[in-house]
CSV table of C-alpha atoms in Angstrom, one decimal:
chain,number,residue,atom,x,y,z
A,1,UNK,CA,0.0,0.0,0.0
A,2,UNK,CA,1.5,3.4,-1.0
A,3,UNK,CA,0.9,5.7,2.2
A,4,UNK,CA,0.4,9.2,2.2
A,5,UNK,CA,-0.2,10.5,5.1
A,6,UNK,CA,-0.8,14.2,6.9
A,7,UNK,CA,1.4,14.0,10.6
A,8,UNK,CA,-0.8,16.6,12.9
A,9,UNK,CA,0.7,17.6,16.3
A,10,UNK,CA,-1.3,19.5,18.8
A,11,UNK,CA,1.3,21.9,20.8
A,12,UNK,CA,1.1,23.8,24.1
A,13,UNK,CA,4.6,25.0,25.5
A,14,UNK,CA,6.5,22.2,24.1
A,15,UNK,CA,9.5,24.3,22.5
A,16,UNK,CA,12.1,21.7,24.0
A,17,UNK,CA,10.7,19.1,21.9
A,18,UNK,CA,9.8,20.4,19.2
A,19,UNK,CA,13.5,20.4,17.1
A,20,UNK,CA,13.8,16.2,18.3
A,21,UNK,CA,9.9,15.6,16.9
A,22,UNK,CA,10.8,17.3,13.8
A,23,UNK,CA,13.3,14.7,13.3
A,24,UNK,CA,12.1,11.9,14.3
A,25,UNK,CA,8.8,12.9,12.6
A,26,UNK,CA,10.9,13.1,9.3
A,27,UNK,CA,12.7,9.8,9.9
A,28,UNK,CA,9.5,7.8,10.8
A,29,UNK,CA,7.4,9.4,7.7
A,30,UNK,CA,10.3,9.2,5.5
A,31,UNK,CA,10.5,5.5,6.2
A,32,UNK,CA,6.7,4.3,5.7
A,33,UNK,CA,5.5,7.0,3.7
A,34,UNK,CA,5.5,7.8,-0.1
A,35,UNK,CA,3.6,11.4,0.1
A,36,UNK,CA,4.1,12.9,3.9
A,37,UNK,CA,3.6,16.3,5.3
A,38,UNK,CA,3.7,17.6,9.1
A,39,UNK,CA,1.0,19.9,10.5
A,40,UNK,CA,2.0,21.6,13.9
A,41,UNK,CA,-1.0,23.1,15.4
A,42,UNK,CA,0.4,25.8,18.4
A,43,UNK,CA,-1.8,26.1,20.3
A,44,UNK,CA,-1.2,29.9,21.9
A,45,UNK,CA,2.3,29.3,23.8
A,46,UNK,CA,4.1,31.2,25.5
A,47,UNK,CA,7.6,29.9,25.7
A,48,UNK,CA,8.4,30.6,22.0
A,49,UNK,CA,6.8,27.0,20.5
A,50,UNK,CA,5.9,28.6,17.4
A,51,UNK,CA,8.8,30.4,16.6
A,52,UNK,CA,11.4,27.8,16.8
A,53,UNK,CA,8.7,25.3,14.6
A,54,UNK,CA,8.3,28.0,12.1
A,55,UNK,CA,12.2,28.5,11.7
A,56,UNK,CA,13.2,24.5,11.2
A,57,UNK,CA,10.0,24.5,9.4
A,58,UNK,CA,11.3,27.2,6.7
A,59,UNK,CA,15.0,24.9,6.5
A,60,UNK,CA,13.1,22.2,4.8
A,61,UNK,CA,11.4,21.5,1.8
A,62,UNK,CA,7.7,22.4,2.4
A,63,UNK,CA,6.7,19.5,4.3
A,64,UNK,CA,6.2,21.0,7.9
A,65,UNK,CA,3.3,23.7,7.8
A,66,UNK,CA,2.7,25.6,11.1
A,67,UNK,CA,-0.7,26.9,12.5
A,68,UNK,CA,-1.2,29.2,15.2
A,69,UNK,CA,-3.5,30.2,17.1
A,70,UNK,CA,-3.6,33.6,18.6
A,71,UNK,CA,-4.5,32.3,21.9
A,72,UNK,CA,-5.6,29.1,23.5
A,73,UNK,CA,-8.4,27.8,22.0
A,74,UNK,CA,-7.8,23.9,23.7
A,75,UNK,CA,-6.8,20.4,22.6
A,76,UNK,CA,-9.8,19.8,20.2
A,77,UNK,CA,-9.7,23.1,18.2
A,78,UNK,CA,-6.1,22.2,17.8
A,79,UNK,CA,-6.9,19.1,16.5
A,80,UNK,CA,-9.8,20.1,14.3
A,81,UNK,CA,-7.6,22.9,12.9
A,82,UNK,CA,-4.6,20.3,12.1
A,83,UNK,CA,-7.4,17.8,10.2
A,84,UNK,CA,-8.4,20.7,8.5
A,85,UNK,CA,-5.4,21.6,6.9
A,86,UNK,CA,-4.3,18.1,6.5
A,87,UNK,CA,-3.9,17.6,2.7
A,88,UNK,CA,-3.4,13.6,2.1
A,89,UNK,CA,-5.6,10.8,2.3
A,90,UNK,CA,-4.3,9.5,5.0
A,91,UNK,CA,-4.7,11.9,9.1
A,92,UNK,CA,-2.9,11.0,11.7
A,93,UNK,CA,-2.6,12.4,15.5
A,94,UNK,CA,0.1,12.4,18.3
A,95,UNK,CA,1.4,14.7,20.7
A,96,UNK,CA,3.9,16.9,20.2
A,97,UNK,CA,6.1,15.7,23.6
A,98,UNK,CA,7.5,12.7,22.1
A,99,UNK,CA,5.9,9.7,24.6
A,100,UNK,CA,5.1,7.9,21.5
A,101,UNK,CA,7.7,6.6,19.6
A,102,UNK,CA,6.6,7.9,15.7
A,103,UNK,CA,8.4,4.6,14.4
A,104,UNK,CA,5.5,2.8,15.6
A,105,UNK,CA,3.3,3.9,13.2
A,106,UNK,CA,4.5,0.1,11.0
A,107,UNK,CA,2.1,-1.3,13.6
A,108,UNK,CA,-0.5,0.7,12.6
A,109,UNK,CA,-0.7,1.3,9.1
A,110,UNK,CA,-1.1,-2.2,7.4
A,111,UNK,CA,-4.5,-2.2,9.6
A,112,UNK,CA,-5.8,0.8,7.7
A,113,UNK,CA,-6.7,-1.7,5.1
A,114,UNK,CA,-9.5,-2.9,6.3
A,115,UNK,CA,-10.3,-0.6,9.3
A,116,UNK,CA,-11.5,3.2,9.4
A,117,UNK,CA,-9.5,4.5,12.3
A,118,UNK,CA,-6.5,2.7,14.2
A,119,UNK,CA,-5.3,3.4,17.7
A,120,UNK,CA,-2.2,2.7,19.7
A,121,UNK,CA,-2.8,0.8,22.7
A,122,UNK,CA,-0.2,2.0,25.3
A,123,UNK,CA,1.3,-1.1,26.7
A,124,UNK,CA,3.2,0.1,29.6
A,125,UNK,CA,2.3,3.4,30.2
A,126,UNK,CA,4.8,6.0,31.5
A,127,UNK,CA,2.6,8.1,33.5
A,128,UNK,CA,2.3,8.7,37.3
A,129,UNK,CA,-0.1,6.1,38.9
A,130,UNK,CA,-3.0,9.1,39.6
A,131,UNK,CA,-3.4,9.2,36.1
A,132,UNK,CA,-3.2,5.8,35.2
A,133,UNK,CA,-5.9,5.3,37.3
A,134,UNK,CA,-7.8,8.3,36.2
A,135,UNK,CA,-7.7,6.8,32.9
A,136,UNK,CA,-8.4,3.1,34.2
A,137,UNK,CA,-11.8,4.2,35.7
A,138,UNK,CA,-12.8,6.8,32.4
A,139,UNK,CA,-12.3,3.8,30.0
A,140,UNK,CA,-14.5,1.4,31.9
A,141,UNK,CA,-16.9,4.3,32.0
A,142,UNK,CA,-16.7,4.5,28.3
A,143,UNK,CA,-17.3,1.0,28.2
A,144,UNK,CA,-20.5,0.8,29.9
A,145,UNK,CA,-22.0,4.1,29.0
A,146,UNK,CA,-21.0,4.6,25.4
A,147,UNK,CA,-20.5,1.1,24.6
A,148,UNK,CA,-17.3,2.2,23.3
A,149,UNK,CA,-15.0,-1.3,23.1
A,150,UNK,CA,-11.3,0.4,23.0
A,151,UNK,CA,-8.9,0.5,25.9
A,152,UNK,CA,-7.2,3.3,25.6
A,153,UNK,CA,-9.5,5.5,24.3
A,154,UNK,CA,-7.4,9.1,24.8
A,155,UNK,CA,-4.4,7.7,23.7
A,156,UNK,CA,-2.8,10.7,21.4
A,157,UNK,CA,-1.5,8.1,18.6
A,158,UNK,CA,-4.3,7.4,16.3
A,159,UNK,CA,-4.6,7.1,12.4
A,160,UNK,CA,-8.1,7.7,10.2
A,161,UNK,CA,-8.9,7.9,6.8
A,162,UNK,CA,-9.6,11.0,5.6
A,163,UNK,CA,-12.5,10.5,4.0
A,164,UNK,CA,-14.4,9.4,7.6
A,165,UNK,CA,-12.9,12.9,9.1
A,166,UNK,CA,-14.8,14.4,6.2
A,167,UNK,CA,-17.7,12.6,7.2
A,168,UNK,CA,-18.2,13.6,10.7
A,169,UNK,CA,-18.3,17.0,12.7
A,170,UNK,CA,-16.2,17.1,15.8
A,171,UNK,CA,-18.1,19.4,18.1
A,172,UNK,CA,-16.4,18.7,21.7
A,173,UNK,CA,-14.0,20.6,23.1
A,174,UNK,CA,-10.8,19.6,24.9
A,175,UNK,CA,-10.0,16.0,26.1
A,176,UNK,CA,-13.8,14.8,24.8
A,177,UNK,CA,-12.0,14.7,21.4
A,178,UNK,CA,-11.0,11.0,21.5
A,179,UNK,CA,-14.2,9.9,23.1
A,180,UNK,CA,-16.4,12.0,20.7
A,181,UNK,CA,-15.2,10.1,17.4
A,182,UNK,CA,-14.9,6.9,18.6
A,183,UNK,CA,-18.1,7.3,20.0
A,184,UNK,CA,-19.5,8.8,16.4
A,185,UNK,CA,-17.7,5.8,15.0
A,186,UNK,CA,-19.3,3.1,16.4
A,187,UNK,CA,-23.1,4.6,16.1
A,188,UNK,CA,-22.0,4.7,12.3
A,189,UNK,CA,-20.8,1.0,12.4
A,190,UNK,CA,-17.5,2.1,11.4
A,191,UNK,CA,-14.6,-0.3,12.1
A,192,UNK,CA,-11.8,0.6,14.8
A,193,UNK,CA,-9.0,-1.4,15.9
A,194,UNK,CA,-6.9,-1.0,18.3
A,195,UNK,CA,-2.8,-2.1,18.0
A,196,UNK,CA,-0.3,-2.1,21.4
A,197,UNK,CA,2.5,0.9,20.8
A,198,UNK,CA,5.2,2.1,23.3
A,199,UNK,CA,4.9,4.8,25.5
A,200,UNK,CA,8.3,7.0,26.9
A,201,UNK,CA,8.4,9.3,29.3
A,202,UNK,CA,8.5,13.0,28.7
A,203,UNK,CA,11.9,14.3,27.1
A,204,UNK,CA,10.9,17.9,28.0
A,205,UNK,CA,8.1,20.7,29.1
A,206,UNK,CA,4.9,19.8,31.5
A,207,UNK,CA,2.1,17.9,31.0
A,208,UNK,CA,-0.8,20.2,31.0
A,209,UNK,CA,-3.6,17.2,31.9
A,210,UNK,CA,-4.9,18.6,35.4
A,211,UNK,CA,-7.6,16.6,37.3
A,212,UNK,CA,-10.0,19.0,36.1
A,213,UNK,CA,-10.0,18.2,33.1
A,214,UNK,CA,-11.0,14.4,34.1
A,215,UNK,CA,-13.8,16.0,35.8
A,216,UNK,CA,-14.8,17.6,32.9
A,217,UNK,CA,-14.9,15.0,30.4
A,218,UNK,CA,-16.5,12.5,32.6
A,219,UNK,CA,-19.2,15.4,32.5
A,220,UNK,CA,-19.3,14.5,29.0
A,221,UNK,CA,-20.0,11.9,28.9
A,222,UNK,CA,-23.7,13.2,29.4
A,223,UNK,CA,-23.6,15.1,26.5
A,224,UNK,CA,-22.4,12.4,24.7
A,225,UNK,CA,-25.3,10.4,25.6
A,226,UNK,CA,-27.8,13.5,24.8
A,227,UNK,CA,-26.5,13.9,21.7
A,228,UNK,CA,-27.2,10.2,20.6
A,229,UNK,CA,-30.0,10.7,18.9
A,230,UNK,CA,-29.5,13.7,16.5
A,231,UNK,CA,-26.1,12.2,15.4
A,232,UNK,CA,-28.0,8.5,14.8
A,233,UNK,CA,-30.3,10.4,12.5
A,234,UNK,CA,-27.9,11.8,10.4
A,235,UNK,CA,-26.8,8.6,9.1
């Protein structure tokens, strides 16, 4: 299968990763990739994120495009904005602070095949154990209330085919991104799997996941749920 495929990072304060991420991004996509192109979405920093991307981005040969926003607009209008200016058939999602190793992408993409969107399963995950277990008890949520059958459903290392991004609205904000589609997907019967992947530790910056924000997406969840029957009848 001859991949190409749009690379969209979501970014908040990460300028000490960024110049490793460009590299590794161009090694990974250069290796399993015929067409590639990187979409860095900065998402209002502070620390100078945008400036360093947009100067590596300008040494290379038009494949790294950099959006930013004026302000921070959160996770899923970063996201939204990064699909949006995705060119190739092909979408795929990570992080911009490197906990994913981009070279896993081999496991992902022979799946795309037969599958609309493709997940990495973190194996061992290299998080403290509060939010581990945060994200223990929101998956069997998931589970029960949205019938959603993935276990890791906000892991940041996911691939789609475009033409199922064209096919849906994302409407959520924040960290309700990853439940919101894979939600949408399985009321639409389309087909998900989901592939173990590695997970590192951070090289550099903060994570900016608060407990908050696990407060707010189990919150929803309800509108998930309200939502179900307007988004059934659009099929």
């Amino acid at each position: 299968m001859d991949i190409e495929l749009s690379a969209v990072f979501p970014a908040l304060n990460e300028k000490e990763n960024i110049p490793a991420l460009f590299a590794e991004a161009e090694r990974a996509l250069s290796r399993f990739c015929a067409r590639w192109e990187v979409v860095l979405v900065d998402d209002g920093s502070t620390d100078g994120t945008a400036d360093l991307a947009e100067e590596l981005a300008a040494r290379g040969d038009g494949r790294f495009r950099v959006i930013r926003h004026p302000r921070n607009l959160g996770y899923a209008a970063a996201i939204r904005d990064g699909f949006a200016a995705a060119r190739l058939p092909l979408v795929f999602y990570s992080d911009a602070d490197l906990q994913f190793d981009l070279h896993d992408l081999r496991r992902l993409l022979p799946h795309l095949a037969d599958h609309e969107i493709v997940s990495g399963r973190r194996r061992h995950r290299a998080d403290a154990w509060p939010r581990r277990a945060a994200s223990r008890v929101f998956n069997t949520l998931a589970g029960i209330l949205l019938g959603i059958r993935v276990r890791d459903i906000d892991s940041a290392f996911k691939v789609f085919r475009r033409s199922f991004l064209e096919e849906i609205e994302i409407e959520s904000d924040h960290f309700l991104f990853d439940t919101e589609v894979l939600y949408k997907a399985r009321l639409s019967g389309r087909r998900v799997k989901e592939v173990p992947v590695r997970h590192r530790p951070r090289r550099g910056g903060r994570s900016t996941v608060k407990l908050r924000d696990v407060r707010d997406t189990l919150r929803g969840f309800l509108w998930l749920l309200g939502n179900r029957r307007r988004w059934t009848a659009r099929r």
